[in-house]
XYZ file of C-alpha atoms in Angstrom:
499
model
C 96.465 -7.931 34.631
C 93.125 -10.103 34.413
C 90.043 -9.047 32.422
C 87.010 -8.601 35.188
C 84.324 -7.607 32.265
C 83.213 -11.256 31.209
C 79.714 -10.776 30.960
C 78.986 -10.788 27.277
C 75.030 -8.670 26.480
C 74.757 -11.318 24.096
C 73.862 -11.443 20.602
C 71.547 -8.837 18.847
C 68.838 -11.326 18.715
C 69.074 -11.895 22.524
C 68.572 -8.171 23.625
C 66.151 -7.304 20.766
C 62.429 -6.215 21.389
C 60.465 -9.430 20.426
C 57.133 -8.226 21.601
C 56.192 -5.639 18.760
C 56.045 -7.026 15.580
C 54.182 -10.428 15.755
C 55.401 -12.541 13.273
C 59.006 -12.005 14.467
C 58.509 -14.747 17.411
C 57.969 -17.097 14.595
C 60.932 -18.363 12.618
C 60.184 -18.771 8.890
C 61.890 -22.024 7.267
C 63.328 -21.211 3.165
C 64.142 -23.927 1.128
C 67.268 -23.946 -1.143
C 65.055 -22.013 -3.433
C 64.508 -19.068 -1.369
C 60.364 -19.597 -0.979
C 58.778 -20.045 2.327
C 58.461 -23.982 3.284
C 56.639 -23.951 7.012
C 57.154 -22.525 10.172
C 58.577 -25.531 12.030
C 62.401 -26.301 12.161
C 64.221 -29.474 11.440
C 66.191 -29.883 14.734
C 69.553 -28.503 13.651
C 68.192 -25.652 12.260
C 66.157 -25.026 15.540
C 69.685 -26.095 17.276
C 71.149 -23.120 15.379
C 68.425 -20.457 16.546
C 67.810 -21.121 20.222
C 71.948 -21.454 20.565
C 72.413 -18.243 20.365
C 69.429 -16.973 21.230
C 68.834 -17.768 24.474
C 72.154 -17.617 26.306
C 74.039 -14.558 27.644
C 77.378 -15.824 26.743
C 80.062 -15.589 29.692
C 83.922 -14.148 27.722
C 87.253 -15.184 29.023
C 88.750 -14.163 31.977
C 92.051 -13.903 30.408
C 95.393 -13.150 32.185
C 98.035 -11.164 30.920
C 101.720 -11.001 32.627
C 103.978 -7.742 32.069
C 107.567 -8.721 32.794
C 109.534 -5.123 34.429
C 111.084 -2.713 32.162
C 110.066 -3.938 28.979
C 108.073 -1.155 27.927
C 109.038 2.095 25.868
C 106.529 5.074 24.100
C 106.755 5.667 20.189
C 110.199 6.748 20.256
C 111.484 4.131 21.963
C 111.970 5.406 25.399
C 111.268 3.667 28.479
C 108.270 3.880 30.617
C 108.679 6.087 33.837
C 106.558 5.637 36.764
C 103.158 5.064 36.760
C 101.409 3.836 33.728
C 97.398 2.572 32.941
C 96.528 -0.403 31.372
C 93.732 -1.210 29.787
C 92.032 -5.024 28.973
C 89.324 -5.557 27.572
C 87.449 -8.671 26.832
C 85.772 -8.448 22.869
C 82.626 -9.864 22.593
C 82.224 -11.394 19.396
C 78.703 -11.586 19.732
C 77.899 -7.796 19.744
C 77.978 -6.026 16.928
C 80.621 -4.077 16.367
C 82.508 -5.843 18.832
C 84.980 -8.335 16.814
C 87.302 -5.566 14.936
C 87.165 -5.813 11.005
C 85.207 -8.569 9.027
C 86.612 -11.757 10.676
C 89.597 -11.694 7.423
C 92.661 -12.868 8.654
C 95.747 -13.991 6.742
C 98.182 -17.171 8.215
C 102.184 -16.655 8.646
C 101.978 -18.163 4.788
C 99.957 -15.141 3.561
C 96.687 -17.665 3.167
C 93.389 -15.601 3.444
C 90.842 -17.209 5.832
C 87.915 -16.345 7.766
C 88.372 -16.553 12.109
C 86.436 -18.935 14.180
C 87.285 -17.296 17.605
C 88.199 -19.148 20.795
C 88.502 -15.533 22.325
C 89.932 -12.018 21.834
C 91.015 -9.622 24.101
C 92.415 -5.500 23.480
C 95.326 -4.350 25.556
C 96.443 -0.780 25.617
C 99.078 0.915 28.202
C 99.680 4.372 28.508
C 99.607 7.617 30.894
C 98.350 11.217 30.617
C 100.986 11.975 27.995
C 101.832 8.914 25.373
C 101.187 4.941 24.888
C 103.547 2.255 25.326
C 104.202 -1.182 24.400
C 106.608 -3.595 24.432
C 110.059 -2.756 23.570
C 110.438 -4.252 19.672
C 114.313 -4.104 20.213
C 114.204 -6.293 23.505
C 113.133 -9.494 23.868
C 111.290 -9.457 26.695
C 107.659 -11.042 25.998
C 104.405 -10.754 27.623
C 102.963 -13.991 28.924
C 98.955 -14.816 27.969
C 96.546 -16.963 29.089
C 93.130 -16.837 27.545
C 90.898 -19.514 29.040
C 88.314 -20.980 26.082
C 84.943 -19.296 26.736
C 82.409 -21.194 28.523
C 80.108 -21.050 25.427
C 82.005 -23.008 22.737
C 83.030 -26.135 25.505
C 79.395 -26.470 25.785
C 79.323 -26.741 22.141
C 82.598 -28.594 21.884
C 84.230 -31.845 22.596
C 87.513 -31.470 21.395
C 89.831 -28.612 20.655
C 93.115 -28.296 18.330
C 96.337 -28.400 20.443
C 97.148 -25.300 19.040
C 95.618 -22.058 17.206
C 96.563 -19.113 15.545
C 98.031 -15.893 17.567
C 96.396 -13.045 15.512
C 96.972 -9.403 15.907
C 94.596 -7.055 14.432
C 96.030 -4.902 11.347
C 94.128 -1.314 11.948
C 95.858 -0.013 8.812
C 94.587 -3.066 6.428
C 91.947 -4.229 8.750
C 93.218 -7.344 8.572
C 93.972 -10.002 11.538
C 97.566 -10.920 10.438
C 99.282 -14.566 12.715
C 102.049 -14.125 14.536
C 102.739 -17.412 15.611
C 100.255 -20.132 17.675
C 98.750 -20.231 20.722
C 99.111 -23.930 22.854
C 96.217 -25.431 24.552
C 96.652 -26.204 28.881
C 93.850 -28.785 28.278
C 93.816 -29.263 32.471
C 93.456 -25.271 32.842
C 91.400 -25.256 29.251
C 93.262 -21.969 28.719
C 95.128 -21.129 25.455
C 98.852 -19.784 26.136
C 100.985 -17.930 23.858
C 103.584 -14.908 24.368
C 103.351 -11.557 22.749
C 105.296 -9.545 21.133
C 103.288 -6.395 20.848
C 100.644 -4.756 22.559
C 96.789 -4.412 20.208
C 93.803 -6.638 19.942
C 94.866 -10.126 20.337
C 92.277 -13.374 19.248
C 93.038 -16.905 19.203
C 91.309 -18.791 16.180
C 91.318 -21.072 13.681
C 91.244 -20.188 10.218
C 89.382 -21.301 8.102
C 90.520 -21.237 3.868
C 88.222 -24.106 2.603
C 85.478 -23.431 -0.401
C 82.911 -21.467 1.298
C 79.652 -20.172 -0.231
C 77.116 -17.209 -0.722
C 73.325 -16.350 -0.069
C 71.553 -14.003 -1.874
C 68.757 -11.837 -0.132
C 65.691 -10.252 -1.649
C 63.268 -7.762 -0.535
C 60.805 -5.380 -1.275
C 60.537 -1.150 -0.364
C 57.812 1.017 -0.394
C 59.342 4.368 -1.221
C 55.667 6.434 -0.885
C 57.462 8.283 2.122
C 60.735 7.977 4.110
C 60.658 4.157 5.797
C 57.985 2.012 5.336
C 54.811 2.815 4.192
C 52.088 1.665 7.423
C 49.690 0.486 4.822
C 52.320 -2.361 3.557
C 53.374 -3.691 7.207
C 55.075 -6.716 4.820
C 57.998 -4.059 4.218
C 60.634 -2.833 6.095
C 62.182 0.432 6.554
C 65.836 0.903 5.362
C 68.274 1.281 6.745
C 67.961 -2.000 9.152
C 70.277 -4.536 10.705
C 70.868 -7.938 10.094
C 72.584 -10.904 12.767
C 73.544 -13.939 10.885
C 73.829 -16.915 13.327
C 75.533 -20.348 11.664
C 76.590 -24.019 13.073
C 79.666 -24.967 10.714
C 78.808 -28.490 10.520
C 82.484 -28.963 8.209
C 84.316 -28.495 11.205
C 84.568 -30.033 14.339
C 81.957 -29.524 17.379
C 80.173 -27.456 15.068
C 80.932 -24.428 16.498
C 78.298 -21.400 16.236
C 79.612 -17.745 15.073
C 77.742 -14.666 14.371
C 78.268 -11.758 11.744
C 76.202 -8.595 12.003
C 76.152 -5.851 9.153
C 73.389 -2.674 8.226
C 71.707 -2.734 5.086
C 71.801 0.677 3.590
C 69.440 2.837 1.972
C 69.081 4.479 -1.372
C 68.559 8.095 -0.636
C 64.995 8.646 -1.895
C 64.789 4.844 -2.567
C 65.356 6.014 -6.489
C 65.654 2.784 -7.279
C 68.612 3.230 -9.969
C 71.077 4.174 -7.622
C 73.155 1.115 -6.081
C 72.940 1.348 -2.326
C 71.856 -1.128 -1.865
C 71.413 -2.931 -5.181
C 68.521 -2.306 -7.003
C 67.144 -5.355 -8.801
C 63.332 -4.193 -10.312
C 60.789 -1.510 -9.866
C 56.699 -2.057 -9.714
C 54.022 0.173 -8.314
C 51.417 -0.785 -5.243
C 47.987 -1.086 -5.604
C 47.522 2.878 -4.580
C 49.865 3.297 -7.119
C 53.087 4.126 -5.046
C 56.609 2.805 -6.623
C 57.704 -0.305 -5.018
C 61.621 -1.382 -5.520
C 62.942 -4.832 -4.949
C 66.446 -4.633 -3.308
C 69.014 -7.721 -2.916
C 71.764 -7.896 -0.139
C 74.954 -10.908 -0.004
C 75.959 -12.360 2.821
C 79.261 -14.234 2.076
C 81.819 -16.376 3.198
C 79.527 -18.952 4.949
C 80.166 -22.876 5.377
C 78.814 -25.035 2.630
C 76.018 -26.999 3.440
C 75.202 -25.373 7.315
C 72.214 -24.404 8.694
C 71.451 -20.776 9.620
C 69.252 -18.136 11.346
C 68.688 -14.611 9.796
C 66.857 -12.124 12.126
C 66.110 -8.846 10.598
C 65.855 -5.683 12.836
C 63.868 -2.111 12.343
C 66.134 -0.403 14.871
C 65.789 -3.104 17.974
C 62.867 -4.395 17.026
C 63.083 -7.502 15.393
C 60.695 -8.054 12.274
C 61.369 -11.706 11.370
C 63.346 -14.818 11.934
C 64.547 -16.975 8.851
C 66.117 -20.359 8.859
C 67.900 -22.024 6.090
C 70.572 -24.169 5.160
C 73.435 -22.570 3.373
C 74.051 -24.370 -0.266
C 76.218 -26.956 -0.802
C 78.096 -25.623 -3.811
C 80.974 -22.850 -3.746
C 79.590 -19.972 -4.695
C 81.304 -16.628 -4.484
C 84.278 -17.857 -2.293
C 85.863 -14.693 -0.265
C 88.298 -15.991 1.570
C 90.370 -17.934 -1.388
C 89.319 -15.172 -3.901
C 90.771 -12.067 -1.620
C 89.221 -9.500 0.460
C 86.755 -7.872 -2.727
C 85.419 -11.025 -3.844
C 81.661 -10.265 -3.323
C 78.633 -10.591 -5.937
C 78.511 -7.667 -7.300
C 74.809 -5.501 -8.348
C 75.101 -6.852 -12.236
C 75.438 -10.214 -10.581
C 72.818 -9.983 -8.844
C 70.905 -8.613 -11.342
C 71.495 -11.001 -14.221
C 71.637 -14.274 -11.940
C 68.209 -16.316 -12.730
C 67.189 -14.474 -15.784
C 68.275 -12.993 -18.859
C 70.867 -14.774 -20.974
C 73.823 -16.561 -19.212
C 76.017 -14.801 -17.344
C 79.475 -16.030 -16.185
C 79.667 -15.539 -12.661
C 81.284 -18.196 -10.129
C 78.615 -18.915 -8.024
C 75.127 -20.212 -8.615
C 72.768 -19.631 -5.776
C 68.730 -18.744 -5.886
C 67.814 -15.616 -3.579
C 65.879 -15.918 -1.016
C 63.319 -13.634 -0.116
C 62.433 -12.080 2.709
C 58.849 -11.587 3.502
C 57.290 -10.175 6.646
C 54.079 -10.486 7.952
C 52.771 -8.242 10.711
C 48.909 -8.713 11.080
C 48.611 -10.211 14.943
C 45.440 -12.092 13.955
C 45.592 -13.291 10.408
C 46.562 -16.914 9.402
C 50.405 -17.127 8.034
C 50.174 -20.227 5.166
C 53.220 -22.272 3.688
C 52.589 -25.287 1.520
C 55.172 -27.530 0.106
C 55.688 -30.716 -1.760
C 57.701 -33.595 -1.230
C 57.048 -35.115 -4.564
C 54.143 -37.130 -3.116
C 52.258 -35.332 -0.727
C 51.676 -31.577 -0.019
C 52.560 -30.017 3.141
C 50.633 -27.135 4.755
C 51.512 -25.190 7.584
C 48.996 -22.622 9.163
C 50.674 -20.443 11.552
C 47.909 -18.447 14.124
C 48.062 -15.911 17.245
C 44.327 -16.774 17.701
C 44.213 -17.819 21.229
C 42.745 -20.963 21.190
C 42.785 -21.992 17.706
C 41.648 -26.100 17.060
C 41.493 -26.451 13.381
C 39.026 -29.977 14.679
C 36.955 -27.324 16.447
C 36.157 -24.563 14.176
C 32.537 -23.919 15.586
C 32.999 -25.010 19.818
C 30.566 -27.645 18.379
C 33.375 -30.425 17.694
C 33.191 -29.209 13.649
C 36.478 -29.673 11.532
C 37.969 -26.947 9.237
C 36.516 -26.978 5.762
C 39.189 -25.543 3.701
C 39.067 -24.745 -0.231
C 42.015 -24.612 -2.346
C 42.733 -22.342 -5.524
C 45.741 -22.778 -7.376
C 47.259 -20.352 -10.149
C 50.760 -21.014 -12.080
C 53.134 -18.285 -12.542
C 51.499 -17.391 -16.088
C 48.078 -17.602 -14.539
C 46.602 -20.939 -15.161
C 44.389 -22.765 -12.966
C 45.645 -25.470 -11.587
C 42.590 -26.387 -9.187
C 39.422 -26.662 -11.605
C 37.544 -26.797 -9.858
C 38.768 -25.606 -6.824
C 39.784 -28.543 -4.496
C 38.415 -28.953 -0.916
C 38.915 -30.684 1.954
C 38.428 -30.941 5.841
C 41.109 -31.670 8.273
C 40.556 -34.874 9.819
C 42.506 -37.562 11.343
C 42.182 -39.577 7.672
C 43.262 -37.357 5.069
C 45.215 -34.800 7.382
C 47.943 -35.907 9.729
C 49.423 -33.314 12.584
C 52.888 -33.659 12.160
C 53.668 -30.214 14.789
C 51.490 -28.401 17.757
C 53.359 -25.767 19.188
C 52.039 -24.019 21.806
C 54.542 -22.106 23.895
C 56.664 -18.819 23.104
C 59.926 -18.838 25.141
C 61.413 -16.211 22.372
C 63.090 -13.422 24.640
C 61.162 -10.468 25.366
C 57.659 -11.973 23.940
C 54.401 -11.017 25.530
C 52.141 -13.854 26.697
C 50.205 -14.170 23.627
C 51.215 -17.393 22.305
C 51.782 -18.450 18.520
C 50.107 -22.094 17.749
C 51.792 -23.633 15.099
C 50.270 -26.280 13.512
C 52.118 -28.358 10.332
C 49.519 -30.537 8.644
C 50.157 -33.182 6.103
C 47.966 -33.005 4.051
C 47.456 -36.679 2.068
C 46.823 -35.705 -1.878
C 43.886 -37.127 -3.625
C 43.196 -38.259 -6.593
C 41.327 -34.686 -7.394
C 43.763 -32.615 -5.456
C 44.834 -30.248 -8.072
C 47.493 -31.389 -10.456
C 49.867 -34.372 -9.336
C 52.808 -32.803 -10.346
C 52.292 -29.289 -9.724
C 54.207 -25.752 -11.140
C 57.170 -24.763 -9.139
C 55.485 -21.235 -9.837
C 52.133 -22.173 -8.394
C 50.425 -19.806 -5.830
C 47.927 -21.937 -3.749
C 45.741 -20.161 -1.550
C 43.252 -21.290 1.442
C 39.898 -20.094 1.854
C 38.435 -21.065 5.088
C 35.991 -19.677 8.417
C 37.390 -19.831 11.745
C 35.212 -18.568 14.670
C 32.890 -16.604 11.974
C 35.522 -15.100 10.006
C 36.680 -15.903 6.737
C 40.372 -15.940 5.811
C 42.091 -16.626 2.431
C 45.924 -16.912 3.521
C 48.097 -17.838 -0.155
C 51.294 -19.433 -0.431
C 53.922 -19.933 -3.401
C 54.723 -23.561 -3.985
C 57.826 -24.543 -1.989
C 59.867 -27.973 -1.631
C 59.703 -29.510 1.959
C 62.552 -29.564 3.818
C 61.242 -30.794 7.192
């Protein structure tokens, strides 16, 4: 029997609706500390994104031999005439596709996470029962699973042999029942099984792994998102996490995809999802600040968040996991996830003992097709700024038609509201003082309309007068400058550069 579904939909980034909220075309870049540090990628963390993104991944054509009269229903009777069977390819891009939460335990009882080279479901049955193989015979069935198109594009070199897991549906756990051998002429994966269920060949991975923290805010004035705060999103929504595991070898990419809940009433007390802090809007409606965990990610990797209303997608995010254990899953056992106190008490308060030690990042989105996005960072010598723009034909050297540059004032206020630009500092980007690091013209994102984002990263050469020399991790720097007749005062927090 040979799977003949191998075309994979693709990841929930590739099949998404790009073309309605704006700002989702344009991936935002966090630093370790969570704050937003431009809107151009180092290449490994662009790597990451477009991987995934723009591929419709082909699965396995795998090939599984029956051998006659090995197959008997629940009470151990033998099949009798005609039976179906049914095999499936899984495509662990899809969510929902990839049984449980990629948990599987070695023939030593070691708890790991799954890096798949493939997975397959086999069932066999008739109008009446199911079968599978006879446990007290031992007759085997023969497999060949040929490694997926997608990871030898990513991937040199591949272990001799992986782990044979079956999926547990009581525990939810992929348990290994032996090791699959690599054909490296056929590039196919062999094994022999022993029972019929959902069958993957991985590695496992049980090294320190690490956690990131999420942040963001909801506008609870009415059920989902209030249309007067676009920068908000409605719960429940979806999230695909995309990651290149640069600790192992040929980096390989893998994708987990989970749904943020939703507090009924957003009540704000109620964990689900944890509730960090309540404020109010300026029309007075209560605004809560909710945190989410993603877990069990390579130390030190980069990595692309995309955020979904629905299928629409509402931003991109790229960052680069941390480099210190935090939180560790898979050699803590299946419940070892930050928990709401956690959360709560990491960053402030008085010290609380918890085993990982991570900043959250927070997720901002921007919707407004026509305003400026801003980012500045600092690189403990010069500030970067990054002005992000859907106006068609934006040329910051040609703010007037008439060859004028953009004048641009800056204002600067710490996180206990001191001024750190007195008076406020301006400047006009020229080829002296300003140097154009990044011009991006062209949207290839998937399902994007033809208006094009124009991203331009300037760096921005501090003078003497420039504000303060060493400024406030805390410090909210905004820009007020006219483009085409209109004024705009985009504002950034203070991030560090990680171009």
């Amino acid at each position: 029997v040979t799977v003949t579904n191998t075309q994979s939909l693709g990841s929930a980034s590739h099949r998404a609706d790009w073309s309605q909220i704006p700002t989702g075309t344009l991936p935002i870049v966090l630093d370790d500390s969570g704050r937003v540090a431009g809107f151009t990628m180092p290449e490994n963390l662009k790597d990451t994104w477009t991987e995934q993104l723009h591929n419709r991944l082909n699965l396995p054509a795998t090939r599984v031999r029956i051998p006659a009269n090995s197959l008997v229903n629940s009470s151990g009777n033998p099949a009798q005439g005609n039976v179906n069977v049914s095999i499936s390819a899984i495509d662990v891009f899809t969510p929902g596709g990839m049984p449980g939460n990629d948990v599987a335990r070695t023939n030593e009882g070691q708890t790991g996470t799954m890096r798949s080279y493939g997975a397959i479901s086999i069932e066999v049955f008739d109008n009446d029962q199911s079968y599978n193989l006879n446990p007290e015979g031992k007759l085997r069935a023969d497999i060949e699973m040929p490694i997926p198109q997608w990871r030898q594009d990513m991937q040199e070199e591949f272990p001799r042999s992986v782990p044979l897991l079956f999926y547990d549906e009581e525990t939810g756990v992929w348990k290994q029942e032996g090791n699959a051998v690599l054909n490296d002429s056929l590039m196919v994966y062999t094994a022999q099984l022993s029972h019929f269920s959902s069958v993957n060949m991985d590695i496992i991975k049980s090294e320190p792994s690490t956690t990131a923290i999420f942040t963001y805010k909801q506008n609870c004035a009415s059920i989902g998102a209030d249309p007067l705060n676009p920068d908000q999103i409605e719960l429940p929504f979806k999230v695909e996490l995309v990651i290149r595991d640069e600790t192992e070898l040929g980096q390989p990419i893998y994708v987990r995809n989970r749904t943020v809940g939703v507090a009924p009433n957003c009540p704000g007390v109620v964990d689900n999802p944890c509730h960090l802090s309540s404020d109010v809007d300026g029309f007075g409606n209560p605004i809560y600040t909710y945190a989410m965990a993603l877990n069990r990610l390579p130390l030190g990797s980069p990595a692309a968040l995309t955020v979904f209303d629905g299928d629409v997608t509402k931003g991109v995010f790229v960052f680069k996991t941390s480099a210190t254990e935090a939180h560790e899953e898979i050699t803590e056992g299946l419940g070892a996830v930050p928990t709401c106190d956690e959360m709560r008490n990491h960053g402030t308060g008085p010290p609380v003992e918890v085993p990982w030690t991570l900043d959250p990042k927070e997720l901002l989105f921007t919707t407004t097709p026509d305003d400026f996005i801003a980012a500045i960072c600092w690189d403990g010598t010069n500030y970067y700024l990054s002005l992000a723009t859907r106006l068609l034909g934006f040329d910051a050297f040609d703010v007037d038609g008439l060859g004028n540059n953009l004048l641009v004032t800056v204002s600067a206020v710490s996180g206990v509201g001191t001024d750190l630009c007195v008076p406020p500092a301006s400047f006009t980007l020229n080829n002296t003082n300003v140097e154009l690091i990044s011009n991006t013209v062209t949207d290839d994102t998937p399902g994007a309309n033809a208006t094009e984002w124009r991203i331009q990263v300037y760096r921005i050469l501090v003078p003497a007068d420039f504000c303060a020399s060493a400024p406030t991790s805390d410090a909210t720097f905004t820009f007020d400058f006219t483009y085409d007749g209109t004024n705009y005062m985009p504002s950034a927090t203070l991030a560090d550069c990680v171009f």
